Amino acid sequence: MSVTPLEALPLETLRRRSSTKWRSYPEDVLPLFVAETDFPLAEPIRAALADAVEIGDTGYTPPDPGLRDAYAAFARRRFGWEVDPARVNWTGDVMMGVVELLRATVAPGERVVITPPVYPPFYICIEEAGGAPHEVPLLEDGAGWSLDLDGIEAALAAGARAVLLCNPHNPTGTAHSRESLAALAAIARRHGAVVISDEIHAPLAQPGGGFTPFLAVSEDAAAVGFAVTSASKAFNLAGLKCALLLTAADATTAVVRALPREVEWRTGLFGAIAAVAAFDASSDSWLDSLLARLDANRRLLAGLLAEQLPLARYTIPDAGFLAWIDLSAYGWGDDPARTVLTQARVALHHGPEFGAGGAGHVRLNFGCAPEVITEAVTRMGALARS
């Protein structure tokens, strides 16, 4: 059955928003940098928040806001994954959860493996937790990206104590294969390391894209793994502050339960209310429409790049609304986003901030109207021809 793609809000409405995406640049700039999307809220979320505002439900988050059962049901429907609700806990956002898990599992100065090009806050949060980032770049074969399992094993054998995984990966949109995740789990267990899997983009995996929850791949993964996720990327709820900490074994669950109570208290009540509504089956049709729009947009972008910027390199992502584009052939320097902003008036994320392999690249957010993508790439194409 075909699904009607979700329509973005008009630009004049979006420019009334007060979030980072719409307050960082002048109105002549198309903002495609930060990971916010341009769509209306899913109706169940809007209704739940409106009701909370109407009755003044703006206090502290309760001991049981309904997140455990809501997420377990969502994971069963969307991923075929049986999550034990008793092993679901929560905090303010995904990176807050990552920091606290690292503090609990990594000693000061110990190394944490990351797989660049990767979400820039990974570096910051590892350092905040007292660890040291250790880069093991993804492997690229021209058709996609994969984990360098030999490189990760070498790093763990040399003393690194954790792997901070991005699955699906930001910025490449790669949904790591079940086989590579199982191999990673076995490597980590062999070396007494933990794996913390950031799965915030999981709800945005395209049908057939192959997303596999890390904790579900094997007994090894359950033993060594923590997953941190949220409704915030798929449902555009970042400002409401709610993320989930997931485990699948007694030892890892004990680690989460031993975290300071403030880790849970940092969860926003509106975030919890919105997340419960997002994970409810009543929001599935909205999410399916969003995925249809993102599928069309990721393919539109490929066609526009071939037409306007034929020397650009871009692999259609498995998940998410972020495109990792190599513009190095155009001679716009290590950080082409700067040139694109000043001369084409399009704001993109800066490739070098994603670590090794980021030079010459940009990250473009295609979670918007097709017309905006078309205008942005057309402006960039004009710059390339000037």
PDB file of C-alpha atoms in Angstrom, residues 41-329:
ATOM      1  CA  LEU A  41       4.044  17.671  14.780  1.00  0.00           C
ATOM      2  CA  ALA A  42       2.308  14.331  14.672  1.00  0.00           C
ATOM      3  CA  GLU A  43      -1.272  14.978  15.766  1.00  0.00           C
ATOM      4  CA  PRO A  44      -1.143  12.664  18.825  1.00  0.00           C
ATOM      5  CA  ILE A  45       1.890  14.591  20.092  1.00  0.00           C
ATOM      6  CA  ARG A  46       0.316  17.974  19.437  1.00  0.00           C
ATOM      7  CA  ALA A  47      -2.853  16.927  21.225  1.00  0.00           C
ATOM      8  CA  ALA A  48      -0.995  15.524  24.239  1.00  0.00           C
ATOM      9  CA  LEU A  49       1.078  18.679  24.648  1.00  0.00           C
ATOM     10  CA  ALA A  50      -1.919  20.957  24.113  1.00  0.00           C
ATOM     11  CA  ASP A  51      -3.826  19.102  26.809  1.00  0.00           C
ATOM     12  CA  ALA A  52      -0.890  19.412  29.200  1.00  0.00           C
ATOM     13  CA  VAL A  53      -0.716  23.163  28.592  1.00  0.00           C
ATOM     14  CA  GLU A  54      -4.470  23.550  29.025  1.00  0.00           C
ATOM     15  CA  ILE A  55      -4.456  21.967  32.489  1.00  0.00           C
ATOM     16  CA  GLY A  56      -1.112  23.464  33.548  1.00  0.00           C
ATOM     17  CA  ASP A  57       0.650  20.094  33.643  1.00  0.00           C
ATOM     18  CA  THR A  58       4.110  21.666  33.825  1.00  0.00           C
ATOM     19  CA  GLY A  59       5.593  20.139  36.961  1.00  0.00           C
ATOM     20  CA  TYR A  60       8.202  17.486  37.626  1.00  0.00           C
ATOM     21  CA  THR A  61       8.417  14.269  35.627  1.00  0.00           C
ATOM     22  CA  PRO A  62       6.778  11.435  37.619  1.00  0.00           C
ATOM     23  CA  PRO A  63       8.506   8.195  38.655  1.00  0.00           C
ATOM     24  CA  ASP A  64       6.666   6.320  35.896  1.00  0.00           C
ATOM     25  CA  PRO A  65       5.639   8.552  32.967  1.00  0.00           C
ATOM     26  CA  GLY A  66       4.664   5.561  30.817  1.00  0.00           C
ATOM     27  CA  LEU A  67       7.859   5.415  28.792  1.00  0.00           C
ATOM     28  CA  ARG A  68       8.723   1.794  29.555  1.00  0.00           C
ATOM     29  CA  ASP A  69       5.611   0.227  28.089  1.00  0.00           C
ATOM     30  CA  ALA A  70       5.331   2.794  25.289  1.00  0.00           C
ATOM     31  CA  TYR A  71       8.843   2.134  24.005  1.00  0.00           C
ATOM     32  CA  ALA A  72       8.615  -1.636  24.382  1.00  0.00           C
ATOM     33  CA  ALA A  73       5.470  -1.636  22.243  1.00  0.00           C
ATOM     34  CA  PHE A  74       7.104   0.679  19.670  1.00  0.00           C
ATOM     35  CA  ALA A  75      10.220  -1.514  19.410  1.00  0.00           C
ATOM     36  CA  ARG A  76       8.046  -4.593  18.907  1.00  0.00           C
ATOM     37  CA  ARG A  77       6.001  -2.967  16.124  1.00  0.00           C
ATOM     38  CA  ARG A  78       8.753  -1.116  14.303  1.00  0.00           C
ATOM     39  CA  PHE A  79      11.824  -3.324  14.796  1.00  0.00           C
ATOM     40  CA  GLY A  80      10.465  -6.742  15.786  1.00  0.00           C
ATOM     41  CA  TRP A  81      12.501  -6.363  18.987  1.00  0.00           C
ATOM     42  CA  GLU A  82      11.256  -7.616  22.352  1.00  0.00           C
ATOM     43  CA  VAL A  83      12.417  -5.079  24.934  1.00  0.00           C
ATOM     44  CA  ASP A  84      11.993  -5.821  28.626  1.00  0.00           C
ATOM     45  CA  PRO A  85      10.153  -2.739  29.966  1.00  0.00           C
ATOM     46  CA  ALA A  86      11.939  -3.172  33.303  1.00  0.00           C
ATOM     47  CA  ARG A  87      15.237  -2.435  31.528  1.00  0.00           C
ATOM     48  CA  VAL A  88      14.071   0.924  30.097  1.00  0.00           C
ATOM     49  CA  ASN A  89      15.201   4.047  31.942  1.00  0.00           C
ATOM     50  CA  TRP A  90      15.318   7.715  30.940  1.00  0.00           C
ATOM     51  CA  THR A  91      17.212  10.999  31.071  1.00  0.00           C
ATOM     52  CA  GLY A  92      17.224  14.423  29.427  1.00  0.00           C
ATOM     53  CA  ASP A  93      18.782  13.664  26.047  1.00  0.00           C
ATOM     54  CA  VAL A  94      20.912  11.099  24.265  1.00  0.00           C
ATOM     55  CA  MET A  95      24.272  12.777  24.773  1.00  0.00           C
ATOM     56  CA  MET A  96      23.512  13.329  28.457  1.00  0.00           C
ATOM     57  CA  GLY A  97      22.909   9.596  28.696  1.00  0.00           C
ATOM     58  CA  VAL A  98      26.147   8.851  26.838  1.00  0.00           C
ATOM     59  CA  VAL A  99      28.167  11.021  29.221  1.00  0.00           C
ATOM     60  CA  GLU A 100      26.707   9.353  32.306  1.00  0.00           C
ATOM     61  CA  LEU A 101      27.245   5.854  30.923  1.00  0.00           C
ATOM     62  CA  LEU A 102      30.841   6.684  30.053  1.00  0.00           C
ATOM     63  CA  ARG A 103      31.444   8.073  33.532  1.00  0.00           C
ATOM     64  CA  ALA A 104      30.136   4.809  34.952  1.00  0.00           C
ATOM     65  CA  THR A 105      32.167   2.488  32.716  1.00  0.00           C
ATOM     66  CA  VAL A 106      35.389   4.287  31.716  1.00  0.00           C
ATOM     67  CA  ALA A 107      38.110   5.529  34.065  1.00  0.00           C
ATOM     68  CA  PRO A 108      39.554   9.042  33.614  1.00  0.00           C
ATOM     69  CA  GLY A 109      41.985   9.147  30.711  1.00  0.00           C
ATOM     70  CA  GLU A 110      40.918   5.815  29.209  1.00  0.00           C
ATOM     71  CA  ARG A 111      40.288   5.737  25.487  1.00  0.00           C
ATOM     72  CA  VAL A 112      36.890   5.430  23.834  1.00  0.00           C
ATOM     73  CA  VAL A 113      36.693   4.261  20.210  1.00  0.00           C
ATOM     74  CA  ILE A 114      34.652   6.343  17.798  1.00  0.00           C
ATOM     75  CA  THR A 115      34.169   5.799  14.076  1.00  0.00           C
ATOM     76  CA  PRO A 116      34.538   9.043  12.117  1.00  0.00           C
ATOM     77  CA  PRO A 117      33.238  10.810  10.224  1.00  0.00           C
ATOM     78  CA  VAL A 118      30.882  10.983  13.199  1.00  0.00           C
ATOM     79  CA  TYR A 119      28.523  13.298  15.085  1.00  0.00           C
ATOM     80  CA  PRO A 120      30.780  16.061  16.496  1.00  0.00           C
ATOM     81  CA  PRO A 121      29.387  15.977  20.086  1.00  0.00           C
ATOM     82  CA  PHE A 122      30.851  12.465  20.450  1.00  0.00           C
ATOM     83  CA  TYR A 123      34.274  14.081  20.888  1.00  0.00           C
ATOM     84  CA  ILE A 124      32.978  16.642  23.355  1.00  0.00           C
ATOM     85  CA  CYS A 125      30.997  14.175  25.441  1.00  0.00           C
ATOM     86  CA  ILE A 126      33.836  11.673  25.743  1.00  0.00           C
ATOM     87  CA  GLU A 127      36.051  14.452  27.042  1.00  0.00           C
ATOM     88  CA  GLU A 128      33.294  15.669  29.388  1.00  0.00           C
ATOM     89  CA  ALA A 129      33.143  12.166  30.850  1.00  0.00           C
ATOM     90  CA  GLY A 130      36.927  12.169  31.373  1.00  0.00           C
ATOM     91  CA  GLY A 131      37.785   9.816  28.516  1.00  0.00           C
ATOM     92  CA  ALA A 132      39.945  10.280  25.428  1.00  0.00           C
ATOM     93  CA  PRO A 133      38.509   9.861  21.910  1.00  0.00           C
ATOM     94  CA  HIS A 134      40.255   7.223  19.802  1.00  0.00           C
ATOM     95  CA  GLU A 135      39.420   7.408  16.097  1.00  0.00           C
ATOM     96  CA  VAL A 136      38.929   4.255  14.033  1.00  0.00           C
ATOM     97  CA  PRO A 137      37.449   5.649  10.802  1.00  0.00           C
ATOM     98  CA  LEU A 138      34.692   3.905   8.909  1.00  0.00           C
ATOM     99  CA  LEU A 139      35.701   1.983   5.814  1.00  0.00           C
ATOM    100  CA  GLU A 140      34.327   3.211   2.493  1.00  0.00           C
ATOM    101  CA  ASP A 141      34.198   1.009  -0.578  1.00  0.00           C
ATOM    102  CA  GLY A 142      32.551   3.433  -2.994  1.00  0.00           C
ATOM    103  CA  ALA A 143      29.106   1.941  -2.441  1.00  0.00           C
ATOM    104  CA  GLY A 144      28.766   2.539   1.273  1.00  0.00           C
ATOM    105  CA  TRP A 145      30.345   2.558   4.702  1.00  0.00           C
ATOM    106  CA  SER A 146      31.175  -0.124   7.259  1.00  0.00           C
ATOM    107  CA  LEU A 147      32.885  -0.566  10.609  1.00  0.00           C
ATOM    108  CA  ASP A 148      36.629  -1.242  10.586  1.00  0.00           C
ATOM    109  CA  LEU A 149      36.394  -4.258  12.860  1.00  0.00           C
ATOM    110  CA  ASP A 150      40.117  -5.048  12.669  1.00  0.00           C
ATOM    111  CA  GLY A 151      40.925  -1.455  13.605  1.00  0.00           C
ATOM    112  CA  ILE A 152      38.474  -1.527  16.516  1.00  0.00           C
ATOM    113  CA  GLU A 153      39.919  -4.801  17.783  1.00  0.00           C
ATOM    114  CA  ALA A 154      43.441  -3.380  17.614  1.00  0.00           C
ATOM    115  CA  ALA A 155      42.344  -0.323  19.600  1.00  0.00           C
ATOM    116  CA  LEU A 156      40.673  -2.443  22.284  1.00  0.00           C
ATOM    117  CA  ALA A 157      43.643  -4.803  22.434  1.00  0.00           C
ATOM    118  CA  ALA A 158      45.845  -1.748  23.008  1.00  0.00           C
ATOM    119  CA  GLY A 159      43.769  -0.638  25.975  1.00  0.00           C
ATOM    120  CA  ALA A 160      40.697   1.280  24.786  1.00  0.00           C
ATOM    121  CA  ARG A 161      37.839   0.465  27.148  1.00  0.00           C
ATOM    122  CA  ALA A 162      34.697   1.364  25.229  1.00  0.00           C
ATOM    123  CA  VAL A 163      33.194   1.833  21.782  1.00  0.00           C
ATOM    124  CA  LEU A 164      30.791   4.710  21.225  1.00  0.00           C
ATOM    125  CA  LEU A 165      28.743   3.460  18.284  1.00  0.00           C
ATOM    126  CA  CYS A 166      26.400   5.479  16.075  1.00  0.00           C
ATOM    127  CA  ASN A 167      23.693   3.166  14.667  1.00  0.00           C
ATOM    128  CA  PRO A 168      22.277   4.297  12.298  1.00  0.00           C
ATOM    129  CA  HIS A 169      25.347   6.371  11.655  1.00  0.00           C
ATOM    130  CA  ASN A 170      25.418  10.152  11.605  1.00  0.00           C
ATOM    131  CA  PRO A 171      26.388  11.657   9.134  1.00  0.00           C
ATOM    132  CA  THR A 172      26.533   8.826   6.573  1.00  0.00           C
ATOM    133  CA  GLY A 173      23.088   7.347   7.330  1.00  0.00           C
ATOM    134  CA  THR A 174      24.560   3.840   7.411  1.00  0.00           C
ATOM    135  CA  ALA A 175      22.520   1.153   9.159  1.00  0.00           C
ATOM    136  CA  HIS A 176      25.279  -1.205  10.289  1.00  0.00           C
ATOM    137  CA  SER A 177      24.661  -4.827   9.340  1.00  0.00           C
ATOM    138  CA  ARG A 178      23.646  -7.451  11.861  1.00  0.00           C
ATOM    139  CA  GLU A 179      26.819  -9.360  11.050  1.00  0.00           C
ATOM    140  CA  SER A 180      29.142  -6.421  11.737  1.00  0.00           C
ATOM    141  CA  LEU A 181      27.314  -5.561  14.958  1.00  0.00           C
ATOM    142  CA  ALA A 182      27.576  -9.150  16.178  1.00  0.00           C
ATOM    143  CA  ALA A 183      31.277  -9.165  15.343  1.00  0.00           C
ATOM    144  CA  LEU A 184      31.743  -5.869  17.191  1.00  0.00           C
ATOM    145  CA  ALA A 185      29.985  -7.287  20.256  1.00  0.00           C
ATOM    146  CA  ALA A 186      32.204 -10.375  20.250  1.00  0.00           C
ATOM    147  CA  ILE A 187      35.321  -8.217  19.966  1.00  0.00           C
ATOM    148  CA  ALA A 188      34.219  -5.986  22.828  1.00  0.00           C
ATOM    149  CA  ARG A 189      33.415  -8.937  25.080  1.00  0.00           C
ATOM    150  CA  ARG A 190      36.731 -10.584  24.282  1.00  0.00           C
ATOM    151  CA  HIS A 191      38.567  -7.478  25.458  1.00  0.00           C
ATOM    152  CA  GLY A 192      36.358  -6.642  28.431  1.00  0.00           C
ATOM    153  CA  ALA A 193      35.059  -3.447  26.835  1.00  0.00           C
ATOM    154  CA  VAL A 194      31.572  -1.936  26.646  1.00  0.00           C
ATOM    155  CA  VAL A 195      29.628  -0.682  23.638  1.00  0.00           C
ATOM    156  CA  ILE A 196      27.361   2.349  23.974  1.00  0.00           C
ATOM    157  CA  SER A 197      25.104   2.535  20.938  1.00  0.00           C
ATOM    158  CA  ASP A 198      23.501   5.861  20.016  1.00  0.00           C
ATOM    159  CA  GLU A 199      20.326   4.764  18.204  1.00  0.00           C
ATOM    160  CA  ILE A 200      18.518   8.094  18.010  1.00  0.00           C
ATOM    161  CA  HIS A 201      18.046   7.762  14.231  1.00  0.00           C
ATOM    162  CA  ALA A 202      16.631   4.219  14.457  1.00  0.00           C
ATOM    163  CA  PRO A 203      12.975   5.195  13.901  1.00  0.00           C
ATOM    164  CA  LEU A 204      14.090   6.848  10.651  1.00  0.00           C
ATOM    165  CA  ALA A 205      15.490   3.692   9.052  1.00  0.00           C
ATOM    166  CA  GLN A 206      13.887   3.213   5.679  1.00  0.00           C
ATOM    167  CA  PRO A 207      11.910  -0.004   5.093  1.00  0.00           C
ATOM    168  CA  GLY A 208      14.410  -2.550   3.877  1.00  0.00           C
ATOM    169  CA  GLY A 209      17.268  -0.397   5.175  1.00  0.00           C
ATOM    170  CA  GLY A 210      18.371  -3.096   7.564  1.00  0.00           C
ATOM    171  CA  PHE A 211      18.424  -1.336  10.952  1.00  0.00           C
ATOM    172  CA  THR A 212      19.263  -3.777  13.732  1.00  0.00           C
ATOM    173  CA  PRO A 213      19.204  -2.779  17.419  1.00  0.00           C
ATOM    174  CA  PHE A 214      22.653  -3.460  18.840  1.00  0.00           C
ATOM    175  CA  LEU A 215      21.336  -5.119  21.992  1.00  0.00           C
ATOM    176  CA  ALA A 216      19.332  -7.605  19.920  1.00  0.00           C
ATOM    177  CA  VAL A 217      22.125  -9.081  17.801  1.00  0.00           C
ATOM    178  CA  SER A 218      23.639 -11.614  20.197  1.00  0.00           C
ATOM    179  CA  GLU A 219      24.296 -12.699  23.777  1.00  0.00           C
ATOM    180  CA  ASP A 220      27.611 -10.856  23.528  1.00  0.00           C
ATOM    181  CA  ALA A 221      25.834  -7.618  22.625  1.00  0.00           C
ATOM    182  CA  ALA A 222      23.398  -8.010  25.508  1.00  0.00           C
ATOM    183  CA  ALA A 223      26.309  -8.574  27.878  1.00  0.00           C
ATOM    184  CA  VAL A 224      28.469  -5.613  26.814  1.00  0.00           C
ATOM    185  CA  GLY A 225      25.920  -3.176  25.439  1.00  0.00           C
ATOM    186  CA  PHE A 226      23.993  -0.085  26.355  1.00  0.00           C
ATOM    187  CA  ALA A 227      21.681   1.677  23.909  1.00  0.00           C
ATOM    188  CA  VAL A 228      20.563   5.286  24.148  1.00  0.00           C
ATOM    189  CA  THR A 229      17.684   6.487  22.003  1.00  0.00           C
ATOM    190  CA  SER A 230      14.923   9.071  21.777  1.00  0.00           C
ATOM    191  CA  ALA A 231      11.868  10.127  19.817  1.00  0.00           C
ATOM    192  CA  SER A 232      13.492  13.516  19.343  1.00  0.00           C
ATOM    193  CA  LYS A 233      15.048  13.123  15.878  1.00  0.00           C
ATOM    194  CA  ALA A 234      12.191  11.309  14.167  1.00  0.00           C
ATOM    195  CA  PHE A 235       9.443  13.438  15.728  1.00  0.00           C
ATOM    196  CA  ASN A 236      11.413  16.730  16.035  1.00  0.00           C
ATOM    197  CA  LEU A 237      11.228  16.955  19.830  1.00  0.00           C
ATOM    198  CA  ALA A 238      14.817  17.869  20.758  1.00  0.00           C
ATOM    199  CA  GLY A 239      13.822  20.895  22.825  1.00  0.00           C
ATOM    200  CA  LEU A 240      11.592  18.839  25.129  1.00  0.00           C
ATOM    201  CA  LYS A 241      14.383  16.756  26.675  1.00  0.00           C
ATOM    202  CA  CYS A 242      13.664  13.057  26.962  1.00  0.00           C
ATOM    203  CA  ALA A 243      15.871  10.080  26.044  1.00  0.00           C
ATOM    204  CA  LEU A 244      15.889   6.403  26.932  1.00  0.00           C
ATOM    205  CA  LEU A 245      18.665   4.241  28.383  1.00  0.00           C
ATOM    206  CA  LEU A 246      18.225   0.606  27.329  1.00  0.00           C
ATOM    207  CA  THR A 247      19.947  -2.552  28.555  1.00  0.00           C
ATOM    208  CA  ALA A 248      19.515  -6.298  28.044  1.00  0.00           C
ATOM    209  CA  ALA A 249      21.485  -7.965  30.848  1.00  0.00           C
ATOM    210  CA  ASP A 250      21.529  -7.874  34.638  1.00  0.00           C
ATOM    211  CA  ALA A 251      25.047  -6.418  34.902  1.00  0.00           C
ATOM    212  CA  THR A 252      24.441  -3.542  32.497  1.00  0.00           C
ATOM    213  CA  THR A 253      21.018  -2.859  33.992  1.00  0.00           C
ATOM    214  CA  ALA A 254      22.687  -2.578  37.409  1.00  0.00           C
ATOM    215  CA  VAL A 255      25.059   0.053  35.989  1.00  0.00           C
ATOM    216  CA  VAL A 256      22.132   2.185  34.811  1.00  0.00           C
ATOM    217  CA  ARG A 257      20.237   1.785  38.074  1.00  0.00           C
ATOM    218  CA  ALA A 258      23.326   2.900  40.000  1.00  0.00           C
ATOM    219  CA  LEU A 259      23.550   6.206  38.134  1.00  0.00           C
ATOM    220  CA  PRO A 260      22.849   9.328  40.220  1.00  0.00           C
ATOM    221  CA  ARG A 261      19.131  10.014  40.665  1.00  0.00           C
ATOM    222  CA  GLU A 262      19.566  13.373  38.955  1.00  0.00           C
ATOM    223  CA  VAL A 263      20.210  11.561  35.673  1.00  0.00           C
ATOM    224  CA  GLU A 264      16.537  10.592  35.619  1.00  0.00           C
ATOM    225  CA  TRP A 265      15.310  13.865  37.129  1.00  0.00           C
ATOM    226  CA  ARG A 266      16.767  15.817  34.204  1.00  0.00           C
ATOM    227  CA  THR A 267      14.039  14.405  31.951  1.00  0.00           C
ATOM    228  CA  GLY A 268      11.534  17.071  30.904  1.00  0.00           C
ATOM    229  CA  LEU A 269       7.886  16.351  31.625  1.00  0.00           C
ATOM    230  CA  PHE A 270       6.856  17.646  28.183  1.00  0.00           C
ATOM    231  CA  GLY A 271       9.543  15.427  26.688  1.00  0.00           C
ATOM    232  CA  ALA A 272       8.137  12.369  28.425  1.00  0.00           C
ATOM    233  CA  ILE A 273       4.549  13.249  27.470  1.00  0.00           C
ATOM    234  CA  ALA A 274       5.561  13.805  23.840  1.00  0.00           C
ATOM    235  CA  ALA A 275       7.658  10.629  23.689  1.00  0.00           C
ATOM    236  CA  VAL A 276       4.827   8.460  25.006  1.00  0.00           C
ATOM    237  CA  ALA A 277       2.565   9.912  22.305  1.00  0.00           C
ATOM    238  CA  ALA A 278       5.250   9.466  19.634  1.00  0.00           C
ATOM    239  CA  PHE A 279       5.811   5.824  20.512  1.00  0.00           C
ATOM    240  CA  ASP A 280       2.077   5.104  20.512  1.00  0.00           C
ATOM    241  CA  ALA A 281       0.607   3.235  17.542  1.00  0.00           C
ATOM    242  CA  SER A 282      -1.543   6.291  16.774  1.00  0.00           C
ATOM    243  CA  SER A 283       1.621   8.079  15.564  1.00  0.00           C
ATOM    244  CA  ASP A 284       2.725   5.276  13.225  1.00  0.00           C
ATOM    245  CA  SER A 285       0.897   6.646  10.184  1.00  0.00           C
ATOM    246  CA  TRP A 286       2.606  10.023  10.626  1.00  0.00           C
ATOM    247  CA  LEU A 287       6.002   8.319  10.894  1.00  0.00           C
ATOM    248  CA  ASP A 288       5.289   6.247   7.781  1.00  0.00           C
ATOM    249  CA  SER A 289       4.408   9.443   5.886  1.00  0.00           C
ATOM    250  CA  LEU A 290       7.612  11.067   7.112  1.00  0.00           C
ATOM    251  CA  LEU A 291       9.646   8.088   5.898  1.00  0.00           C
ATOM    252  CA  ALA A 292       7.947   8.318   2.509  1.00  0.00           C
ATOM    253  CA  ARG A 293       8.880  11.996   2.280  1.00  0.00           C
ATOM    254  CA  LEU A 294      12.479  11.333   3.314  1.00  0.00           C
ATOM    255  CA  ASP A 295      12.744   8.496   0.805  1.00  0.00           C
ATOM    256  CA  ALA A 296      11.606  10.826  -1.972  1.00  0.00           C
ATOM    257  CA  ASN A 297      13.908  13.584  -0.737  1.00  0.00           C
ATOM    258  CA  ARG A 298      17.045  11.443  -0.508  1.00  0.00           C
ATOM    259  CA  ARG A 299      16.512  10.345  -4.110  1.00  0.00           C
ATOM    260  CA  LEU A 300      15.658  13.861  -5.258  1.00  0.00           C
ATOM    261  CA  LEU A 301      18.921  15.039  -3.747  1.00  0.00           C
ATOM    262  CA  ALA A 302      20.864  12.389  -5.663  1.00  0.00           C
ATOM    263  CA  GLY A 303      19.331  13.548  -8.931  1.00  0.00           C
ATOM    264  CA  LEU A 304      19.921  17.229  -8.202  1.00  0.00           C
ATOM    265  CA  LEU A 305      23.552  16.643  -7.289  1.00  0.00           C
ATOM    266  CA  ALA A 306      24.104  14.672 -10.502  1.00  0.00           C
ATOM    267  CA  GLU A 307      22.606  17.577 -12.456  1.00  0.00           C
ATOM    268  CA  GLN A 308      23.985  20.600 -10.609  1.00  0.00           C
ATOM    269  CA  LEU A 309      27.174  19.304  -8.950  1.00  0.00           C
ATOM    270  CA  PRO A 310      28.250  16.287 -11.003  1.00  0.00           C
ATOM    271  CA  LEU A 311      31.634  16.046  -9.288  1.00  0.00           C
ATOM    272  CA  ALA A 312      30.037  15.683  -5.841  1.00  0.00           C
ATOM    273  CA  ARG A 313      30.082  12.250  -4.192  1.00  0.00           C
ATOM    274  CA  TYR A 314      26.996  11.164  -2.240  1.00  0.00           C
ATOM    275  CA  THR A 315      25.724   7.766  -1.164  1.00  0.00           C
ATOM    276  CA  ILE A 316      21.977   7.580  -0.544  1.00  0.00           C
ATOM    277  CA  PRO A 317      21.610   6.908   3.214  1.00  0.00           C
ATOM    278  CA  ASP A 318      19.851   3.916   4.743  1.00  0.00           C
ATOM    279  CA  ALA A 319      18.266   6.031   7.455  1.00  0.00           C
ATOM    280  CA  GLY A 320      17.654   9.555   8.645  1.00  0.00           C
ATOM    281  CA  PHE A 321      17.412  12.906   6.931  1.00  0.00           C
ATOM    282  CA  LEU A 322      21.116  13.777   6.716  1.00  0.00           C
ATOM    283  CA  ALA A 323      23.274  13.623   3.610  1.00  0.00           C
ATOM    284  CA  TRP A 324      27.066  13.332   3.713  1.00  0.00           C
ATOM    285  CA  ILE A 325      28.408  14.970   0.559  1.00  0.00           C
ATOM    286  CA  ASP A 326      31.988  15.142  -0.691  1.00  0.00           C
ATOM    287  CA  LEU A 327      32.543  18.485  -2.433  1.00  0.00           C
ATOM    288  CA  SER A 328      36.338  18.335  -2.455  1.00  0.00           C
ATOM    289  CA  ALA A 329      36.478  18.264  -6.278  1.00  0.00           C
TER     290      ALA A 329
END
